[in-house]
């Protein structure tokens, strides 16, 4: 049997991350596209963050997002 789960996108808050040593706000096209797609699907995008491609920076960003609830 196939189990299918349906989630009310309006109930989910999303934080998006771009992990890159070179992207800036002006050239982060992937971040902009991801946010637009999520919003058009009904998700609430809380914020977008760019972090350096360093494991501790990524961990810290994920921890911040999780702590925001």
mmCIF file of C-alpha atoms in Angstrom:
data_model
loop_
_atom_site.group_PDB
_atom_site.id
_atom_site.type_symbol
_atom_site.label_atom_id
_atom_site.label_comp_id
_atom_site.label_asym_id
_atom_site.label_seq_id
_atom_site.Cartn_x
_atom_site.Cartn_y
_atom_site.Cartn_z
ATOM 1 C CA UNK A 1 0.000 0.000 0.000
ATOM 2 C CA UNK A 2 1.172 3.486 -0.751
ATOM 3 C CA UNK A 3 0.865 5.954 2.074
ATOM 4 C CA UNK A 4 0.374 9.544 1.092
ATOM 5 C CA UNK A 5 0.719 12.470 3.399
ATOM 6 C CA UNK A 6 -0.748 15.835 2.624
ATOM 7 C CA UNK A 7 0.467 18.942 4.378
ATOM 8 C CA UNK A 8 -1.290 22.260 4.523
ATOM 9 C CA UNK A 9 1.429 24.497 3.099
ATOM 10 C CA UNK A 10 -0.094 27.512 4.842
ATOM 11 C CA UNK A 11 0.726 25.929 8.196
ATOM 12 C CA UNK A 12 4.444 25.602 7.410
ATOM 13 C CA UNK A 13 6.965 28.366 7.935
ATOM 14 C CA UNK A 14 10.129 28.052 5.881
ATOM 15 C CA UNK A 15 13.625 29.476 6.170
ATOM 16 C CA UNK A 16 15.714 29.093 3.038
ATOM 17 C CA UNK A 17 19.503 29.029 2.871
ATOM 18 C CA UNK A 18 21.962 29.629 0.093
ATOM 19 C CA UNK A 19 25.269 27.991 0.968
ATOM 20 C CA UNK A 20 28.006 29.685 -1.013
ATOM 21 C CA UNK A 21 31.289 31.503 -0.639
ATOM 22 C CA UNK A 22 30.564 33.677 -3.654
ATOM 23 C CA UNK A 23 26.832 34.518 -3.814
ATOM 24 C CA UNK A 24 25.595 37.914 -2.722
ATOM 25 C CA UNK A 25 22.110 39.373 -2.420
ATOM 26 C CA UNK A 26 22.388 40.790 -5.929
ATOM 27 C CA UNK A 27 23.355 37.534 -7.672
ATOM 28 C CA UNK A 28 21.595 34.876 -5.568
ATOM 29 C CA UNK A 29 19.191 33.849 -8.328
ATOM 30 C CA UNK A 30 18.669 30.374 -6.866
ATOM 31 C CA UNK A 31 17.566 31.841 -3.553
ATOM 32 C CA UNK A 32 15.099 34.176 -5.277
ATOM 33 C CA UNK A 33 13.656 31.385 -7.418
ATOM 34 C CA UNK A 34 13.319 29.043 -4.439
ATOM 35 C CA UNK A 35 11.498 31.689 -2.406
ATOM 36 C CA UNK A 36 9.155 32.507 -5.287
ATOM 37 C CA UNK A 37 8.310 28.841 -5.837
ATOM 38 C CA UNK A 38 7.635 28.263 -2.141
ATOM 39 C CA UNK A 39 5.430 31.361 -1.856
ATOM 40 C CA UNK A 40 3.491 30.417 -5.001
ATOM 41 C CA UNK A 41 2.893 26.982 -3.455
ATOM 42 C CA UNK A 42 1.413 28.642 -0.374
ATOM 43 C CA UNK A 43 4.313 28.344 2.057
ATOM 44 C CA UNK A 44 5.206 31.144 4.428
ATOM 45 C CA UNK A 45 8.851 32.055 3.810
ATOM 46 C CA UNK A 46 10.065 33.577 7.068
ATOM 47 C CA UNK A 47 13.422 34.659 5.677
ATOM 48 C CA UNK A 48 16.277 33.786 3.372
ATOM 49 C CA UNK A 49 19.856 33.630 4.530
ATOM 50 C CA UNK A 50 23.153 33.278 2.710
ATOM 51 C CA UNK A 51 25.960 31.536 4.579
ATOM 52 C CA UNK A 52 29.535 30.680 3.722
ATOM 53 C CA UNK A 53 30.247 27.130 2.620
ATOM 54 C CA UNK A 54 31.698 26.205 5.999
ATOM 55 C CA UNK A 55 30.144 23.475 8.123
ATOM 56 C CA UNK A 56 29.982 25.609 11.282
ATOM 57 C CA UNK A 57 28.265 28.454 9.426
ATOM 58 C CA UNK A 58 25.689 26.056 7.976
ATOM 59 C CA UNK A 59 25.104 24.428 11.372
ATOM 60 C CA UNK A 60 24.637 27.816 13.011
ATOM 61 C CA UNK A 61 22.128 28.878 10.344
ATOM 62 C CA UNK A 62 20.124 25.669 10.759
ATOM 63 C CA UNK A 63 20.170 26.066 14.544
ATOM 64 C CA UNK A 64 18.883 29.652 14.214
ATOM 65 C CA UNK A 65 16.072 28.499 11.953
ATOM 66 C CA UNK A 66 15.087 25.676 14.274
ATOM 67 C CA UNK A 67 15.190 27.883 17.358
ATOM 68 C CA UNK A 68 12.772 30.317 15.691
ATOM 69 C CA UNK A 69 10.221 27.517 15.689
#
